[in-house]
Short mmCIF file of C-alpha atoms in Angstrom, two decimals:
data_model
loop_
_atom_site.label_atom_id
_atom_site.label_comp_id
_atom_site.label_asym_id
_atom_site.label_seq_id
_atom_site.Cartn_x
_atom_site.Cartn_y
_atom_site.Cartn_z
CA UNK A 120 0.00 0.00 0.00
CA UNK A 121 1.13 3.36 -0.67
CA UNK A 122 0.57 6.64 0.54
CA UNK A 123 0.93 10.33 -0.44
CA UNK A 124 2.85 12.54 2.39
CA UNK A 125 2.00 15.84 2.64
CA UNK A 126 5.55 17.12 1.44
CA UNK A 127 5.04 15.17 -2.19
CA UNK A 128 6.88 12.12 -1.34
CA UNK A 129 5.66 8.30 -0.67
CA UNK A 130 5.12 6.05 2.43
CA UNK A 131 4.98 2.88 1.77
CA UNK A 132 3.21 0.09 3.81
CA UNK A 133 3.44 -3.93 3.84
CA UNK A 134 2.66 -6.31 6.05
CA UNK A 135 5.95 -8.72 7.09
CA UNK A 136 5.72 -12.68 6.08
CA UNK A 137 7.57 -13.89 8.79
CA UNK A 138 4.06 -14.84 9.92
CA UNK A 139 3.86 -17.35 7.23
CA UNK A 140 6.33 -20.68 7.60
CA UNK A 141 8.74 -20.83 4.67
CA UNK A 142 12.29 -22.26 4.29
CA UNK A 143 12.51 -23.03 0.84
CA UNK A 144 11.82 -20.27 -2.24
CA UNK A 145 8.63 -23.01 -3.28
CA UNK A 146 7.38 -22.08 0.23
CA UNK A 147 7.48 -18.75 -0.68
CA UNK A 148 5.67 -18.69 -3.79
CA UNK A 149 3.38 -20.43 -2.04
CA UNK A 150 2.75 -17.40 0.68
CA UNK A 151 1.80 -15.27 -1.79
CA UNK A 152 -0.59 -17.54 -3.23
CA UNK A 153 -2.52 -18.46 -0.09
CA UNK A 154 -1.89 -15.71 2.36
CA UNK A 155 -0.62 -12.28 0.57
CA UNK A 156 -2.96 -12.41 -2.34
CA UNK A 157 -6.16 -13.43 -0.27
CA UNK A 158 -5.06 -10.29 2.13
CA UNK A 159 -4.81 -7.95 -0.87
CA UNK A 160 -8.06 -8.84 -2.00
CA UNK A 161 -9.72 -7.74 1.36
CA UNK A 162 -8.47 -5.04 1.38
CA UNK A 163 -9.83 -4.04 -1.93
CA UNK A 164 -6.77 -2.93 -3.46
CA UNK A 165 -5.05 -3.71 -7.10
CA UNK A 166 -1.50 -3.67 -4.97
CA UNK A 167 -0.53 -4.28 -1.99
CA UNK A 168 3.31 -4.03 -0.25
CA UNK A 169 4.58 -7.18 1.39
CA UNK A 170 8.01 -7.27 3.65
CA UNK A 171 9.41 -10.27 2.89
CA UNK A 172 11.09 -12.60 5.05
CA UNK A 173 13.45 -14.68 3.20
CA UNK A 174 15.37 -17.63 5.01
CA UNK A 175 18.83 -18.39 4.03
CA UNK A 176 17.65 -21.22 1.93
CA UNK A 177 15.44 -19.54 -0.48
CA UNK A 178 17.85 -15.86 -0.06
CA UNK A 179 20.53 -18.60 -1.50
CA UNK A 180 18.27 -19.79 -4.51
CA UNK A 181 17.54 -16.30 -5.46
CA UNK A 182 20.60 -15.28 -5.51
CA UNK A 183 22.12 -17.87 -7.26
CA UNK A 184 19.45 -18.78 -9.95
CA UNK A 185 18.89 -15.48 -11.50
CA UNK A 186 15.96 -17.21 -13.61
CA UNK A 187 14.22 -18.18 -10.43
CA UNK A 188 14.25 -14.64 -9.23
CA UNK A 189 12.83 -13.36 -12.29
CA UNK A 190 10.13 -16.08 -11.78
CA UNK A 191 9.76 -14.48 -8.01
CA UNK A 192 9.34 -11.11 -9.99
CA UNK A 193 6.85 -12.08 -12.33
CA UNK A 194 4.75 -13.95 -9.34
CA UNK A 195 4.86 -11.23 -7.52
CA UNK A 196 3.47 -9.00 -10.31
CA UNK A 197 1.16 -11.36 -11.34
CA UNK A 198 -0.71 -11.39 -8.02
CA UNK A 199 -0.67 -7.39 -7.00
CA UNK A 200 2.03 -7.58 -4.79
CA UNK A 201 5.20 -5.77 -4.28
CA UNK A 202 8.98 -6.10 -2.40
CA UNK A 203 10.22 -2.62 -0.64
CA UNK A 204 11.48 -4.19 2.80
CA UNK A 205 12.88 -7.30 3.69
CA UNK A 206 12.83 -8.73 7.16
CA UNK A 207 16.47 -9.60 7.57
CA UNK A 208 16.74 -10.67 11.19
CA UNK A 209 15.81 -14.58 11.21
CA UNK A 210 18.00 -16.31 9.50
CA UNK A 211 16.25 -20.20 9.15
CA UNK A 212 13.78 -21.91 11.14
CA UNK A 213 11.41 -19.33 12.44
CA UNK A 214 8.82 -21.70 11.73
CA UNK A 215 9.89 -24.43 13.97
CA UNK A 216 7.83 -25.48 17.37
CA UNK A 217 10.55 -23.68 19.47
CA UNK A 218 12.61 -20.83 18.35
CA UNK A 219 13.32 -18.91 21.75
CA UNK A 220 17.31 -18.17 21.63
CA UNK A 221 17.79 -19.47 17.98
CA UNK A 222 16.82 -16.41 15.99
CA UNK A 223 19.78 -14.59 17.22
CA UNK A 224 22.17 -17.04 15.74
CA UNK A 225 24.35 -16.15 13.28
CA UNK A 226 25.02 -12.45 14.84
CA UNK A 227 27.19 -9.99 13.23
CA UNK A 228 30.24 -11.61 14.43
CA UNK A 229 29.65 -14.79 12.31
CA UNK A 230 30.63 -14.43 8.53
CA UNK A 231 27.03 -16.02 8.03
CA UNK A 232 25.54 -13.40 8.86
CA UNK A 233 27.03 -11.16 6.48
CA UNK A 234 27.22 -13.32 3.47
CA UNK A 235 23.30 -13.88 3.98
CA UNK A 236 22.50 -9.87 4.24
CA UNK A 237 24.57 -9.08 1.57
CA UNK A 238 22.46 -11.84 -0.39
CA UNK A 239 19.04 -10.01 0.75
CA UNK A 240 20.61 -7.07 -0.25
CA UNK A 241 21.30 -8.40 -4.28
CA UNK A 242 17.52 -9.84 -4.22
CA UNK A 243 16.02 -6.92 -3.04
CA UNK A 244 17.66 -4.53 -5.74
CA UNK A 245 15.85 -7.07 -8.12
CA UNK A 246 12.45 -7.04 -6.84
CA UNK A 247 12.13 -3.23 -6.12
CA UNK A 248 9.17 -2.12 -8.44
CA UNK A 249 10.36 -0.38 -11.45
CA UNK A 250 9.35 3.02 -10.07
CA UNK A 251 11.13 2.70 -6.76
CA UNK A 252 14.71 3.22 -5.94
CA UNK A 253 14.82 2.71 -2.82
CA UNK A 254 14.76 -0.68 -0.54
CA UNK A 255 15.54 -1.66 2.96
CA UNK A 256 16.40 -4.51 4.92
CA UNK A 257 16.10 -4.85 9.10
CA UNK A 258 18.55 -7.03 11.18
CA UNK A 259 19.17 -8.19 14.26
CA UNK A 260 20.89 -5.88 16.36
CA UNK A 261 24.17 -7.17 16.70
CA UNK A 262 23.36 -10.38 19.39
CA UNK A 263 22.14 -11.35 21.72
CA UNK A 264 24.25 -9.37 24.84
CA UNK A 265 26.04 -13.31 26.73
CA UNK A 266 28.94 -14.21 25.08
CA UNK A 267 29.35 -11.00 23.29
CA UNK A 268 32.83 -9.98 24.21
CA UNK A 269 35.51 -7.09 23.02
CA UNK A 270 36.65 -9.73 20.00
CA UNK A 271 33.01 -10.48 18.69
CA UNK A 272 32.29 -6.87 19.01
CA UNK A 273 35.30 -5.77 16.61
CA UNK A 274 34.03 -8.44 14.32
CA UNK A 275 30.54 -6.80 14.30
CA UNK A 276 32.00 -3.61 13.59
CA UNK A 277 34.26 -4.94 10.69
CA UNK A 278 31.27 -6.83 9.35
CA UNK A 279 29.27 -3.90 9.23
CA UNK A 280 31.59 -1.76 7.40
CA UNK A 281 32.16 -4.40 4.66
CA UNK A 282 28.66 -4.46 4.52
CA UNK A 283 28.48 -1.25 3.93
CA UNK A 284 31.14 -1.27 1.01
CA UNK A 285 28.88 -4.23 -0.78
CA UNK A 286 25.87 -1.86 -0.52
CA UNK A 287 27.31 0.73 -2.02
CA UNK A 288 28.86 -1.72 -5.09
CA UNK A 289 24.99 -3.10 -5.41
CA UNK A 290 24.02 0.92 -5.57
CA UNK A 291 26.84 1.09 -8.44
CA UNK A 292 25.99 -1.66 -10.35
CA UNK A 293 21.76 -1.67 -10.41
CA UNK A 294 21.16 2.13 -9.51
CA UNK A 295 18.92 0.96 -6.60
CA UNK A 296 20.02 1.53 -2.97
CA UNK A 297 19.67 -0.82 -0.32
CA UNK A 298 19.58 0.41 3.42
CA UNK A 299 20.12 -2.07 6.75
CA UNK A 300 18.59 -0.70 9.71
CA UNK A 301 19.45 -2.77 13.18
CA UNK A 302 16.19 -3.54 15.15
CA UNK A 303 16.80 -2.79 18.95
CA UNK A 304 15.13 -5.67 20.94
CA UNK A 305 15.02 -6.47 24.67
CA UNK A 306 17.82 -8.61 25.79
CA UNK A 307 20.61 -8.00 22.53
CA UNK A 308 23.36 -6.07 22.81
CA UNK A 309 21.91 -3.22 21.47
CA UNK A 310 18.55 -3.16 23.42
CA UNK A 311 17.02 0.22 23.15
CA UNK A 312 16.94 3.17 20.63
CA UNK A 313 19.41 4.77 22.62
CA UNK A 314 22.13 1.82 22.70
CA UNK A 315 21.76 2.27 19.03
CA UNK A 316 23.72 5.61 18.86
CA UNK A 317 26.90 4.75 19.31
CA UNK A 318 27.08 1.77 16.73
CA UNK A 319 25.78 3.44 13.99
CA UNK A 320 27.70 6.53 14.34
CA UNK A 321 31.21 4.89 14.96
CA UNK A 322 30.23 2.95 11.87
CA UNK A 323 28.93 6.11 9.71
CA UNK A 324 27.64 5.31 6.59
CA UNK A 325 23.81 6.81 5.60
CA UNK A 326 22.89 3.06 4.06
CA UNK A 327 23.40 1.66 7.80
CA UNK A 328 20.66 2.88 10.29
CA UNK A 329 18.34 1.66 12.55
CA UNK A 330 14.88 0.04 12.30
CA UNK A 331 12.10 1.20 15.07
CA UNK A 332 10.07 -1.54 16.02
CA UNK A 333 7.26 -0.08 18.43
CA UNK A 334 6.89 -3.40 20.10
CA UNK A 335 10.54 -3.51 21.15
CA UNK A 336 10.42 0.41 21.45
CA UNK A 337 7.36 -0.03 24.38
CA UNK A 338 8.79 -3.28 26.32
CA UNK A 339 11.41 -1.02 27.05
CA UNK A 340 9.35 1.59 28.29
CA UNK A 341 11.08 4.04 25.77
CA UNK A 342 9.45 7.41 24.89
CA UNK A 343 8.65 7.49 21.30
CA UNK A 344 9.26 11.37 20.99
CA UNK A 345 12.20 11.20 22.95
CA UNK A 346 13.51 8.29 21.21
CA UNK A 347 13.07 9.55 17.99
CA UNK A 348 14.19 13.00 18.28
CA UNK A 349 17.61 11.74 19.65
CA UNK A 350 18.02 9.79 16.82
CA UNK A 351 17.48 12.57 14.67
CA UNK A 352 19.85 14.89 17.04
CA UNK A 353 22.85 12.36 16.37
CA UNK A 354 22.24 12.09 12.51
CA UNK A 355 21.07 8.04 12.61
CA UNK A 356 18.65 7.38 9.95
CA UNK A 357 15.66 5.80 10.77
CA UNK A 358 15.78 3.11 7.79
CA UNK A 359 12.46 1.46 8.36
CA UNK A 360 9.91 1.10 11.20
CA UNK A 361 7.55 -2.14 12.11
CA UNK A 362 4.62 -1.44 13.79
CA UNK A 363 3.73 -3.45 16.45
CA UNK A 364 2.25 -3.95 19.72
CA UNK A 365 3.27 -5.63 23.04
CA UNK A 366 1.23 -6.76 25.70
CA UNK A 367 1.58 -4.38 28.58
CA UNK A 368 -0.43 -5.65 32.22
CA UNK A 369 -1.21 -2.51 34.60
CA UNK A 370 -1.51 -4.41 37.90
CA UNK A 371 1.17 -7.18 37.49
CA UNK A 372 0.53 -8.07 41.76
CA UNK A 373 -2.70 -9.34 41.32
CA UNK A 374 -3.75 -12.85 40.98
CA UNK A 375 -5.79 -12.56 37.87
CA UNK A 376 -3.35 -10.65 36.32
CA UNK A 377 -1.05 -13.21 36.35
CA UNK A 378 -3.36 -16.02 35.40
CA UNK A 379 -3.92 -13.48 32.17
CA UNK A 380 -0.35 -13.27 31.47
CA UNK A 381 0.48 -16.87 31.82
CA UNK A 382 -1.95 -17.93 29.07
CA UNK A 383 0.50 -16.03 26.61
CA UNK A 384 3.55 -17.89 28.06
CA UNK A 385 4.35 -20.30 25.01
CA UNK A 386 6.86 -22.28 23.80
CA UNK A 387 8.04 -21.10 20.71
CA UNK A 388 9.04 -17.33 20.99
CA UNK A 389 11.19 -15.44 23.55
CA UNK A 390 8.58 -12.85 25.41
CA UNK A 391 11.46 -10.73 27.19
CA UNK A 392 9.50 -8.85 29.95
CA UNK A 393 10.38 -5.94 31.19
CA UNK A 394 8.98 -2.94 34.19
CA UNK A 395 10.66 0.64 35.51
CA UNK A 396 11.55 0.87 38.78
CA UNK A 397 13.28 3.63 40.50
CA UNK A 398 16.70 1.68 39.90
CA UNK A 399 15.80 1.69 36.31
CA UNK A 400 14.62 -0.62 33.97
CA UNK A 401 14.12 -4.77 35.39
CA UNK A 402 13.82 -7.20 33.13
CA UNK A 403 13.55 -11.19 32.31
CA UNK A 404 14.45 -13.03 29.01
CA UNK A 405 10.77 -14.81 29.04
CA UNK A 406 7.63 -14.37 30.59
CA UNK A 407 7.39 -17.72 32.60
CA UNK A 408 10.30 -16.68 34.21
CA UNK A 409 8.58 -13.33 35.07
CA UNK A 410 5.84 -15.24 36.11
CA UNK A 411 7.33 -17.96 38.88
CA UNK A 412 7.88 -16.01 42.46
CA UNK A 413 10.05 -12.81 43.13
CA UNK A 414 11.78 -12.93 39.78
CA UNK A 415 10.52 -9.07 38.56
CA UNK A 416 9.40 -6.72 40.69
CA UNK A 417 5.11 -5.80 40.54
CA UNK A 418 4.62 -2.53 42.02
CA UNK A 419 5.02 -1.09 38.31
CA UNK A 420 3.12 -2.55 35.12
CA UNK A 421 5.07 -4.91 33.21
CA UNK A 422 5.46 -5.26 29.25
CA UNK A 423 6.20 -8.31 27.51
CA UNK A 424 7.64 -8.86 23.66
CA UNK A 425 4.35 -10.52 22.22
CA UNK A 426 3.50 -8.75 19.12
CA UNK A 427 -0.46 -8.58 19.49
CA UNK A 428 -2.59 -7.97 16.73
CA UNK A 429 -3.28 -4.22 16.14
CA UNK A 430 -6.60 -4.07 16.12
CA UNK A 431 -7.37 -6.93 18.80
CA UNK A 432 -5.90 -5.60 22.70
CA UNK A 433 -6.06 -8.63 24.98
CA UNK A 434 -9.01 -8.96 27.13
CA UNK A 435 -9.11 -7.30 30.42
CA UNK A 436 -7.09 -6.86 32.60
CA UNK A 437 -4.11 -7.25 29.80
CA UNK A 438 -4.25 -4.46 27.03
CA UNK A 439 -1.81 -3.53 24.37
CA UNK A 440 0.91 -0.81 23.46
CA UNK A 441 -1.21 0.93 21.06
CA UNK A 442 -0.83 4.17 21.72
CA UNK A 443 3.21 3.60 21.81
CA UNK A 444 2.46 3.09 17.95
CA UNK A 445 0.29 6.13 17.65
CA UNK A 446 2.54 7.97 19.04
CA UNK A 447 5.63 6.86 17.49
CA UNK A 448 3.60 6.75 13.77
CA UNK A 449 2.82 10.76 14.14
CA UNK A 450 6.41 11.52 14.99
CA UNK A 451 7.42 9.24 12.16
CA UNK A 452 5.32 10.46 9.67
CA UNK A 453 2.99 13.16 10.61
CA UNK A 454 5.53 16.29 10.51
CA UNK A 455 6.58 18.41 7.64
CA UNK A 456 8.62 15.44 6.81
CA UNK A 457 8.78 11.52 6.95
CA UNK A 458 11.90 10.64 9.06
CA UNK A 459 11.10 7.18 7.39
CA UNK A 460 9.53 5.75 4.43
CA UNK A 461 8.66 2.32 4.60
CA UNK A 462 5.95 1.00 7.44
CA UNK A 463 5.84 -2.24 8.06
CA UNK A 464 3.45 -4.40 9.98
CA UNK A 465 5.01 -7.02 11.71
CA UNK A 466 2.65 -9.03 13.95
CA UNK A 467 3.87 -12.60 13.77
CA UNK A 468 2.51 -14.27 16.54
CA UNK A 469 -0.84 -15.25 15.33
CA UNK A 470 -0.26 -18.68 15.93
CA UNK A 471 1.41 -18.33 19.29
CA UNK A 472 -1.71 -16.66 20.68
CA UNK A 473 -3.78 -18.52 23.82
CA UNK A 474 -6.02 -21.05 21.91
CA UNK A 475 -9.13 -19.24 21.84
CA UNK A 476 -7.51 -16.25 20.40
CA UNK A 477 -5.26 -17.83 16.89
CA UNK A 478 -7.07 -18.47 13.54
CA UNK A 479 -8.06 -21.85 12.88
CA UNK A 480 -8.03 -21.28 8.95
CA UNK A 481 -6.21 -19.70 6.22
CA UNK A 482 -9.43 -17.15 5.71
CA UNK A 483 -8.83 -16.14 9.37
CA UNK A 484 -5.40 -15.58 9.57
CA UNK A 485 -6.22 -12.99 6.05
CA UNK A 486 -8.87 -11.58 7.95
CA UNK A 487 -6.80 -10.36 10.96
CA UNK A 488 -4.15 -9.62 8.63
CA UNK A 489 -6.01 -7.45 6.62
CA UNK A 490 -7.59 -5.64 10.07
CA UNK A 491 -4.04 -4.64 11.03
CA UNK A 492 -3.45 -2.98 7.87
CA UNK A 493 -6.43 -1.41 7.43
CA UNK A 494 -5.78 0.29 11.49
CA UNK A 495 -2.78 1.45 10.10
CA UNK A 496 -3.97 2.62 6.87
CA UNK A 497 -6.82 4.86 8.66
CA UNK A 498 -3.87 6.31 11.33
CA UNK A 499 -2.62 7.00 8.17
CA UNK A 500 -4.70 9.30 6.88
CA UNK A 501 -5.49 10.66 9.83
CA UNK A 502 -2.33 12.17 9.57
CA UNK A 503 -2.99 13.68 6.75
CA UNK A 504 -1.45 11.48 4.77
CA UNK A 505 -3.00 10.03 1.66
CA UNK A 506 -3.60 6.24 0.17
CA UNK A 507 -2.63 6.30 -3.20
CA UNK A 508 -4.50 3.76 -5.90
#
């Protein structure tokens, strides 16, 4: 979907397929089949932007097989769909029963890592519409903070840089540029907004920034404006943004609070939890570890990383981070100019949800999909932005 800012230029907005299992580049073309296409055609639109999430599998394929990307091309044109934004940060297997730790792995200190971005990076230039010169690509940020020492930082750095170099040769050689942004996210070495800064300014190149996701961005209690506005302050470039919700509980002492929040402790994701206390910021790698005893402290709500659906807060006495979003969304995009240009959705824990809550069929999950984009589409234009044909 794409939108008109007030200042002439265009937002673009997609909806991440991490939420859809897919390994292999077959399982891919067969996302947009039965998931992106049916979502589109809720909507009511002739096009509408997906954020691909490639695993290293089908990245490799792509990359390799320059007939099978054209194929890719061709599908996706063939079904009203289009590639700004990759989602960079899992690398294989987010599909499996238990993921937890796994999706850090490779970090930036493994040559993996790397070698698979720089792959994203050669796809994406391929896929961009022909009208767009512009693509970005979000990644972990950095690793996860254990067993990331002085040695694995310097190969982070070194990484980075190279990466950098490549981008600009893919700039040179297809006249489309590619930007990486690093997603903060509870628990990594580079947690918050702010732990961002010094990275990405010791690095110093404009096609290596940061991606805001508003999930991560509320766990960790961060001020959107405040975020934001020192990111602008120490020149980072805000490469993309997901939008996203976490599940925030106001009263985490009370019984039935708990018994709320343990219904979304699951197996397969890490939920890092996280409250403020005069100390600063407490925090847990999961929520069943929040959950058993003393572990976090109660007097002050608590926030977990569950990406909820946008348009579907928890039952009492759980809500959502909702207005985090709003408010990051109008600093994003609702002043004279769009600090970024490319919105992504990025709810993909649909099928992690307590029982009574997931879709039970394909026509479900596209229902719920297409609710979440059409929230965001009417923020949107509340802003004054508007949706473009």
């Amino acid at each position: 979907m794409r939108f008109r800012h007030p200042d002439g230029s265009t937002v673009h907005l997609a909806y991440c397929t991490n939420v859809h299992p897919a390994e292999t580049l077959d399982g891919v073309l067969t996302q947009l089949r039965d998931h992106c296409e049916p979502v589109r055609r809720r909507l009511g639109r002739d096009r509408l932007g997906i954020g691909l999430w490639l695993a290293r599998d089908a990245a490799t394929a792509l990359v390799t097989d320059p007939s099978a990307l054209r194929g890719l091309r061709a599908e996706l044109d063939r079904r009203g769909l289009e590639v700004v934004t990759l989602n960079g940060f899992p690398y294989q297997g987010f599909g499996a029963e238990e993921v937890k730790y796994r999706v850090y792995r490779p970090d930036w200190a493994d040559p993996e890592r790397l070698d698979h971005t720089t792959s994203l990076a050669r796809v994406l230039a391929r896929l961009l519409p022909d009208d767009v010169t512009e693509g970005t690509i979000s990644t972990l940020p950095l690793a996860w903070r254990t067993a990331y020492d002085d040695t694995r930082a310097a190969r982070s750095r070194t990484a980075l840089r190279t990466l950098a170099e490549r981008l600009d040769a893919v700039a040179e050689l297809t006249g489309r540029s590619i930007r990486i942004g690093l997603e903060p996210e509870p628990g990594c070495t580079v947690e918050t907004t702010a732990d961002a800064i010094g990275p990405l300014t010791d690095i110093g190149h404009d096609r290596i920034g940061i991606c805001v996701d508003t999930c991560h961005l509320a766990t960790s209690f961060e001020d959107p404006h405040t975020a934001l506005d020192a990111l602008t302050r120490a020149g980072v470039p805000v490469v993309k943004s997901q939008l996203s919700a976490a599940l925030h509980a106001a009263h985490p002492h009370l019984p039935e609070v708990r018994a709320a929040l343990a219904a979304f402790d699951e197996p397969r994701f890490l939920h890092q939890t996280r409250t403020p206390t005069a100390a600063g910021l407490r925090g847990t790698d999961d929520l069943g570890e929040a959950l058993r005893g003393d572990a976090l402290p109660d007097a002050s709500p608590w926030r977990a990383h569950f990406h909820v659906p946008l348009h579907a807060a928890p039952a009492a006495p759980l809500t959502s981070t909702l207005p985090v979003l709003r408010a990051a969304l109008a600093h994003l995009v609702g002043g004279p100019h769009p600090l970024t240009r490319h919105l992504e959705v990025e709810t993909y824990t649909w099928q992690a949800l307590p029982p009574e809550l997931r879709p039970t069929t394909r026509a479900q999950l596209a229902d719920g999909i297409a609710a979440e984009l059409a929230l965001v589409r009417d923020l949107l234009t509340d802003l004054g932005l508007k949706e473009l044909p």
